Coordinates of C-alpha atoms and ligand atoms in Angstrom, one line a residue:
X1 CA 74.3 117.1 65.1
X2 CA 73.8 120.3 68.3
X3 CA 75.6 118.0 70.3
X4 CA 80.0 118.8 70.2
X5 CA 82.7 116.5 71.0
X6 CA 83.0 116.6 75.3
X7 CA 85.3 119.0 76.0
X8 CA 85.9 120.3 79.3
X9 CA 87.9 123.1 81.0
X10 CA 91.0 122.5 82.3
X11 CA 90.5 123.2 86.1
X12 CA 93.2 123.2 89.3
X13 CA 91.2 121.2 91.8
X14 CA 91.7 122.3 95.2
X15 CA 88.5 120.5 96.8
X16 CA 88.9 117.8 99.1
X17 CA 87.5 115.5 96.6
X18 CA 87.3 114.6 93.1
X19 CA 90.6 116.0 92.3
X20 CA 92.7 115.9 89.4
X21 CA 93.7 112.5 88.4
X22 CA 97.6 112.1 86.9
X23 CA 97.1 111.4 83.4
X24 CA 99.3 108.2 83.6
X25 CA 95.5 107.2 85.1
X26 CA 93.5 108.6 82.3
X27 CA 95.6 107.0 80.4
X28 CA 95.1 103.7 82.2
X29 CA 91.9 104.0 81.7
X30 CA 91.5 104.0 78.4
X31 CA 93.2 100.4 78.3
X32 CA 91.0 97.5 76.3
X33 CA 88.2 96.2 77.8
X34 CA 88.8 92.4 79.1
X35 CA 86.2 89.7 79.9
X36 CA 86.0 89.2 83.7
X37 CA 87.1 85.7 83.9
X38 CA 89.5 86.3 81.4
X39 CA 93.2 84.5 83.4
X40 CA 94.5 88.3 82.3
X41 CA 91.7 90.6 83.8
X42 CA 91.5 88.0 87.2
X43 CA 95.4 88.3 87.8
X44 CA 94.9 92.8 87.3
X45 CA 92.5 91.9 90.4
X46 CA 95.1 89.5 92.1
X47 CA 97.4 92.1 91.3
X48 CA 94.8 95.4 93.0
X49 CA 93.9 93.0 96.5
X50 CA 98.4 92.9 97.2
X51 CA 98.4 96.6 96.1
X52 CA 96.2 97.6 98.5
X53 CA 97.3 95.5 101.0
X54 CA 100.8 98.0 101.2
X55 CA 98.0 100.5 101.0
X56 CA 96.4 100.2 104.1
X57 CA 99.8 98.8 105.6
X58 CA 98.0 95.1 106.4
X59 CA 98.0 91.9 106.3
X60 CA 94.8 91.0 106.3
X61 CA 93.2 88.7 103.3
X62 CA 90.1 90.6 102.1
X63 CA 91.3 94.0 100.7
X64 CA 89.6 95.0 97.7
X65 CA 87.7 97.6 96.1
X66 CA 83.7 98.0 96.1
X67 CA 82.0 99.4 92.4
X68 CA 80.8 102.1 93.9
X69 CA 80.9 105.8 95.1
X70 CA 83.0 106.0 99.2
X71 CA 80.0 105.4 100.2
X72 CA 79.8 102.0 98.6
X73 CA 82.0 100.4 100.5
X74 CA 80.8 102.1 103.8
X75 CA 77.3 100.5 103.5
X76 CA 79.1 97.0 102.1
X77 CA 80.8 96.7 105.4
X78 CA 78.1 97.5 107.6
X79 CA 75.1 96.3 106.4
X80 CA 77.1 92.5 105.8
X81 CA 77.8 92.8 109.8
X82 CA 75.0 94.2 111.4
X83 CA 72.0 92.3 112.4
X84 CA 68.7 93.4 113.3
X85 CA 69.3 95.2 117.1
X86 CA 73.0 95.2 117.3
X87 CA 74.5 97.7 119.0
X88 CA 76.7 100.3 117.5
X89 CA 78.1 104.0 118.9
X90 CA 79.0 106.2 116.6
X91 CA 81.6 109.0 117.4
X92 CA 80.4 112.0 115.8
X93 CA 82.5 114.9 115.3
X94 CA 81.3 116.5 111.8
X95 CA 79.6 115.7 108.5
X96 CA 80.4 112.2 107.5
X97 CA 79.5 110.9 111.2
X98 CA 76.1 111.4 110.7
X99 CA 76.7 109.8 107.1
X100 CA 77.8 106.7 109.4
X101 CA 74.2 107.1 111.7
X102 CA 72.3 107.5 108.8
X103 CA 73.3 103.8 107.6
X104 CA 73.4 101.9 110.8
X105 CA 69.5 103.2 111.9
X106 CA 68.8 102.1 108.1
X107 CA 70.3 98.5 108.3
X108 CA 68.5 98.2 111.6
X109 CA 71.6 99.2 114.4
X110 CA 70.7 100.2 118.0
X111 CA 72.7 103.3 117.6
X112 CA 74.3 105.4 120.3
X113 CA 76.0 108.9 119.2
X114 CA 78.3 111.0 121.4
X115 CA 78.7 114.2 119.4
X116 CA 82.1 117.1 120.1
X117 CA 81.7 120.4 118.8
X118 CA 82.6 121.1 114.8
X119 CA 86.9 121.6 114.4
X120 CA 87.5 119.4 117.4
X121 CA 87.9 116.0 117.5
X122 CA 87.3 113.3 120.7
X123 CA 90.0 112.4 123.5
X124 CA 90.3 108.8 123.0
X125 CA 89.4 108.5 126.9
X126 CA 85.7 109.6 126.1
X127 CA 85.5 107.4 123.4
X128 CA 86.8 104.4 125.9
X129 CA 84.3 105.6 128.4
X130 CA 81.8 105.3 126.5
X131 CA 82.6 101.7 125.3
X132 CA 82.5 100.7 128.7
X133 CA 78.7 101.5 128.9
X134 CA 77.3 101.5 125.9
X135 CA 79.1 97.6 125.0
X136 CA 78.2 98.0 121.1
X137 CA 79.0 95.2 119.0
X138 CA 80.4 97.9 117.0
X139 CA 82.2 101.3 117.0
X140 CA 82.2 103.5 113.3
X141 CA 84.1 106.4 113.3
X142 CA 85.4 108.7 111.1
X143 CA 89.2 109.1 111.0
X144 CA 89.7 112.3 108.9
X145 CA 86.5 114.7 108.9
X146 CA 86.4 116.5 105.3
X147 CA 83.5 118.6 106.9
X148 CA 85.6 120.1 109.8
X149 CA 89.8 119.4 108.8
X150 CA 89.9 117.4 111.8
X151 CA 91.6 113.8 111.9
X152 CA 90.8 111.9 114.9
X153 CA 93.8 110.1 116.7
X154 CA 92.9 106.1 116.7
X155 CA 95.4 103.8 118.0
X156 CA 94.5 104.0 121.7
X157 CA 90.5 103.6 120.5
X158 CA 92.1 100.1 118.3
X159 CA 93.7 98.9 121.2
X160 CA 90.8 99.4 123.5
X161 CA 88.4 98.1 121.0
X162 CA 90.2 94.5 120.6
X163 CA 90.7 94.5 124.5
X164 CA 86.6 94.5 124.7
X165 CA 86.1 92.4 121.9
X166 CA 84.0 95.4 120.3
X167 CA 84.1 95.5 115.9
X168 CA 86.0 98.5 115.3
X169 CA 84.7 100.0 111.6
X170 CA 86.7 103.6 110.2
X171 CA 85.8 105.9 107.8
X172 CA 89.6 106.4 105.8
X173 CA 87.8 107.9 102.8
X174 CA 89.6 111.4 103.4
X175 CA 92.9 110.3 104.7
X176 CA 93.5 106.7 103.0
X177 CA 96.9 107.6 100.0
X178 CA 97.1 111.4 101.8
X179 CA 98.3 110.7 105.6
X180 CA 99.1 107.3 107.7
X181 CA 96.5 105.1 107.9
X182 CA 98.2 101.9 109.2
X183 CA 95.3 99.3 110.1
X184 CA 97.2 96.5 111.9
X185 CA 99.6 98.8 114.2
X186 CA 96.4 100.1 115.3
X187 CA 94.0 97.2 115.4
X188 CA 91.4 98.8 112.5
X189 CA 89.0 95.8 112.0
X190 CA 87.2 97.0 108.8
X191 CA 88.8 100.5 107.3
X192 CA 87.1 101.7 104.0
X193 CA 89.3 104.2 101.7
X194 CA 88.2 106.6 98.6
X195 CA 89.5 107.0 94.8
X196 CA 88.9 110.5 94.5
X197 CA 90.7 111.5 97.7
X198 CA 94.3 111.3 97.7
X199 CA 94.4 108.6 95.4
X200 CA 93.8 110.7 92.6
X201 CA 91.4 108.2 90.8
X202 CA 88.4 108.8 89.9
X203 CA 85.4 108.6 91.7
X204 CA 83.4 105.4 91.7
X205 CA 85.3 102.6 93.7
X206 CA 85.7 102.4 97.4
X207 CA 88.6 100.5 98.5
X208 CA 88.4 98.2 101.7
X209 CA 90.0 95.7 104.2
X210 CA 88.2 93.7 106.5
X211 CA 90.3 91.1 109.1
X212 CA 89.3 87.5 109.8
X213 CA 87.2 89.1 113.1
X214 CA 85.0 90.9 110.1
X215 CA 85.2 87.5 108.2
X216 CA 83.8 85.5 110.7
X217 CA 80.8 87.6 111.1
X218 CA 80.1 87.5 107.2
X219 CA 80.5 84.3 106.5
X220 CA 77.9 83.6 109.6
X221 CA 75.5 85.3 107.7
X222 CA 76.0 84.2 104.3
X223 CA 73.3 83.4 102.5
X224 CA 72.6 80.3 101.2
X225 CA 71.9 79.9 97.2
X226 CA 71.2 76.4 96.1
X227 CA 73.3 75.1 93.2
X228 CA 76.2 77.8 93.8
X229 CA 77.1 77.1 97.1
X230 CA 78.0 74.6 99.2
X231 CA 76.7 72.4 101.7
X232 CA 80.2 73.9 104.1
X233 CA 78.3 77.2 103.4
X234 CA 75.2 76.2 104.6
X235 CA 76.4 75.0 107.7
X236 CA 78.2 78.1 108.6
X237 CA 75.2 79.9 107.9
X238 CA 73.8 80.7 111.7
X239 CA 73.4 84.3 111.8
X240 CA 70.5 86.9 109.7
X241 CA 71.2 87.0 106.1
X242 CA 72.7 90.3 104.6
X243 CA 70.0 92.1 103.4
X244 CA 71.4 93.4 100.5
X245 CA 72.5 91.4 97.3
X246 CA 75.0 94.2 95.9
X247 CA 76.9 94.9 99.2
X248 CA 76.9 91.4 101.0
X249 CA 80.8 90.3 101.8
X250 CA 80.1 87.1 101.4
X251 CA 79.3 86.9 98.0
X252 CA 82.0 89.9 96.6
X253 CA 84.7 87.8 98.6
X254 CA 84.1 84.7 96.7
X255 CA 84.0 86.8 93.7
X256 CA 87.8 87.9 94.9
X257 CA 89.0 84.4 95.9
X258 CA 90.4 81.9 93.4
X259 CA 86.6 80.5 93.2
X260 CA 85.6 83.6 91.5
X261 CA 82.0 82.9 92.4
X262 CA 80.4 85.3 89.9
X263 CA 78.7 88.3 91.7
X264 CA 78.7 91.0 89.7
X265 CA 80.7 92.2 86.6
X266 CA 83.6 94.0 87.7
X267 CA 84.2 97.2 87.3
X268 CA 86.9 97.1 83.9
X269 CA 87.6 100.6 83.9
X270 CA 87.9 101.8 87.0
X271 CA 89.9 98.5 87.6
X272 CA 92.5 100.2 85.5
X273 CA 92.8 103.1 86.8
X274 CA 92.5 101.7 90.9
X275 CA 95.7 99.8 90.0
X276 CA 97.6 102.5 88.0
X277 CA 97.0 105.0 90.7
X278 CA 98.2 102.3 93.6
X279 CA 101.2 101.8 91.1
X280 CA 102.2 105.5 91.2
X281 CA 101.9 105.0 95.1
X282 CA 103.7 102.3 95.0
X283 CA 106.6 104.3 93.2
X284 CA 106.4 107.2 95.1
X285 CA 106.3 104.7 98.8
X286 CA 103.8 105.9 101.0
X287 CA 106.4 107.0 103.3
X288 CA 107.2 110.4 100.7
X289 CA 103.7 110.4 99.9
X290 CA 102.7 111.9 103.7
X291 CA 105.7 113.7 103.4
X292 CA 105.1 115.1 100.0
X293 CA 101.4 116.1 101.9
X294 CA 102.5 117.6 105.1
X295 CA 105.2 120.0 102.9
X296 CA 102.6 121.7 100.7
X297 CA 99.8 121.9 103.6
X298 CA 102.3 123.5 105.6
X299 CA 103.3 126.3 102.6
X300 CA 99.7 126.6 101.8
X301 CA 99.3 127.5 105.9
X302 CA 101.7 129.3 105.9
X303 CA 100.6 131.2 102.8
X304 CA 96.9 132.0 104.4
X305 CA 97.8 132.8 107.8
X306 CA 100.7 135.0 106.0
X307 CA 97.9 137.1 104.0
X308 CA 96.1 138.0 107.3
X309 CA 93.8 135.1 107.2
X310 CA 92.7 132.8 109.6
X311 CA 92.4 129.0 110.1
X312 CA 89.5 127.3 111.4
X313 CA 89.7 124.2 114.0
X314 CA 92.0 122.6 116.8
X315 CA 95.2 122.9 114.9
X316 CA 96.6 119.9 117.5
X317 CA 94.5 117.7 115.3
X318 CA 94.2 119.4 111.7
X319 CA 93.6 116.9 108.9
X320 CA 96.4 117.6 106.4
X321 CA 95.3 116.8 103.1
X322 CA 91.8 119.5 104.5
X323 CA 92.7 122.9 105.5
X324 CA 89.7 125.3 106.2
X325 CA 89.7 128.8 106.3
X326 CA 87.8 131.3 107.9
X327 CA 85.7 133.4 105.5
X328 CA 86.6 137.2 106.1
X329 CA 83.7 139.1 108.1
X330 CA 81.7 141.1 105.2
X331 CA 82.6 138.9 101.9
X332 CA 80.3 136.6 100.0
X333 CA 82.2 133.4 100.9
X334 CA 80.5 131.9 97.7
X335 CA 81.2 135.7 95.7
X336 CA 84.7 134.4 95.9
X337 CA 84.6 130.8 95.4
X338 CA 82.6 131.8 91.8
X339 CA 85.1 134.1 90.5
X340 CA 88.3 132.0 91.6
X341 CA 86.5 129.1 89.8
X342 CA 85.7 132.0 86.3
X343 CA 88.0 134.0 86.4
X344 CA 91.3 131.5 87.1
X345 CA 89.9 128.2 86.4
X346 CA 90.8 127.3 90.6
X347 CA 88.0 125.3 93.0
X348 CA 88.4 125.2 96.2
X349 CA 84.8 123.9 98.4
X350 CA 82.1 125.6 100.9
X351 CA 80.5 123.9 103.5
X352 CA 78.3 122.1 105.6
X353 CA 75.6 122.6 107.8
X354 CA 76.8 124.5 111.5
X355 CA 79.7 125.5 108.8
X356 CA 77.9 126.5 105.8
X357 CA 79.6 130.4 104.8
X358 CA 81.7 130.4 107.5
X359 CA 84.2 128.2 106.1
X360 CA 86.0 128.0 102.9
X361 CA 87.5 124.1 102.6
X362 CA 90.7 123.5 100.4
X363 CA 92.0 120.6 99.4
X364 CA 95.6 119.2 99.4
X365 CA 94.7 115.7 98.1
X366 CA 97.0 113.1 95.7
X367 CA 97.9 114.6 92.3
X368 CA 96.4 118.4 93.3
X369 CA 98.9 118.7 95.8
X370 CA 101.5 120.4 94.3
X371 CA 103.8 123.2 94.5
X372 CA 102.2 125.1 91.3
X373 CA 98.9 124.4 93.0
X374 CA 99.7 125.7 96.3
X375 CA 101.0 129.4 94.2
X376 CA 98.8 129.2 92.0
X377 CA 95.5 129.5 94.9
X378 CA 97.4 131.7 97.2
X379 CA 98.0 134.6 94.4
X380 CA 94.7 134.0 93.0
X381 CA 93.3 134.1 96.4
X382 CA 94.5 136.8 97.1
X383 CA 93.7 138.9 93.7
X384 CA 90.0 137.9 94.8
X385 CA 90.0 139.0 97.7
X386 CA 91.1 142.5 97.1
X387 CA 89.0 142.3 93.9
X388 CA 86.3 142.1 97.1
X389 CA 87.7 145.0 99.5
X390 CA 89.0 142.8 102.1
X391 CA 91.5 144.4 103.7
X392 CA 94.8 141.2 103.3
X393 CA 98.5 141.8 103.7
X394 CA 99.6 142.2 100.0
X395 CA 102.1 140.2 99.0
X396 CA 102.7 138.2 102.0
X397 CA 101.2 134.6 100.8
X398 CA 102.8 133.6 98.2
X399 CA 105.8 134.8 99.1
X400 CA 105.5 132.4 103.2
X401 CA 104.4 129.9 100.6
X402 CA 108.2 130.1 98.8
X403 CA 110.3 130.6 101.9
X404 CA 108.4 127.7 103.2
X405 CA 109.6 125.8 99.9
X406 CA 113.1 127.2 99.3
X407 CA 113.7 126.4 103.6
X408 CA 112.5 123.0 102.5
X409 CA 115.1 123.0 100.3
X410 CA 117.7 123.2 101.5
X411 CA 116.7 120.6 104.3
X412 CA 116.4 118.2 101.6
X413 CA 119.6 118.6 100.5
X414 CA 121.0 116.5 103.8
X415 CA 118.0 114.1 103.1
X416 CA 116.6 111.6 100.4
X417 CA 113.1 112.6 100.9
X418 CA 111.4 113.7 97.0
X419 CA 108.9 116.2 96.8
X420 CA 107.4 116.8 93.8
Ligands
LIG501 C1 83.8 112.0 100.5 C2 83.9 111.4 101.7 C3 83.2 110.4 102.0 C4 81.9 110.0 100.6 O1 82.8 110.2 99.9 P1 81.8 109.8 98.1 O2 82.7 108.9 97.3 O3 80.6 110.9 97.8 O4 80.5 108.5 98.8 C5 82.6 109.4 103.1 N1 83.6 110.1 104.1 C6 84.2 110.8 104.3 C7 85.1 111.5 105.2 C8 84.7 111.6 103.2 O5 85.6 112.5 103.2

């Protein structure tokens, strides 16, 4: 046999996803398979729904994962509510705003976009003014733009959408589980999360939640299949049939309801992984988890700046889970990344579009977001930059992070916040 058993190198992953997975999640994934209608399995499905309501901070009836990567959750949400010609407004401030646009256009929406320069976010007033002008059925927006390291405040937009009876769909793939996403308080109607980012579960599922405003649209668009669905279903079907089978939320919610109407075969091992990832989040507590992400982000930023590097983007709207660093002049950013990976086993990310070759993106997400990783990265980056002839403040980076952690230790002597 020319193929050896699978063997992968040990990596320290400091990208905006996929990130390192907690060993307890990996262990859960090797749990034996159960049949999809086995009560032992359906009770796990119900537990996951309950845990997702905690994660999203919602009382919504519907909170379950879509099988597929994060964009599968985005597609399921959008294809299930967009009818041919529906007006959708998309405020774009980075790459993933374009993904929302592309998906909405494919599903036949009449899309209006407004754009902000990469590295900043929208003043909510500007979005609200545009909503009044366009009068869309749906506003779709990204919460945390991994491409620029910026985070859009959503509270005012949520309130305005509710008052104007507009549906608000939010891509919270990069923020869920790493920083606050308060679905009910911020009045978000449909929200999509991701697993391979701050949940520290492998890529392959997209947890979503949506409220009764969205459910009403979904039910009006139900495809009536003879022999499976009831007469009541038939009476409610007044809208255009949802054009996707795999992403049809009306069928998916029947599968996740006590009716357990067959749709796809649930991704057994991924569900085990998601359940364990969510259990670990509940064990840590959301607020402690957000504080941990903030702490390591602050230590990283302090280290990078002490080294003499500069950060990209408007700091007032910085995404706590991604830090963007301006690549110093006269150095090949890709060569630095390659050396970090080859010599130190550390991965950081490059960037897209207008920022390609201009910034590195460093993720502090989930299980990857811990002290040893921050200190390893700062130490290795210093060595690699010196090797590349970049003039930096030698010996300052890790020290600045260490003193940030020292300060934290003193502070936490007076509080009960737990940091790993
Ligand atoms: C990563 C990411 C996605 C896409 O996720 P996939 O799992 O690759 O489909 C979408 N939106 C945002 C904001 C992301 O960071």
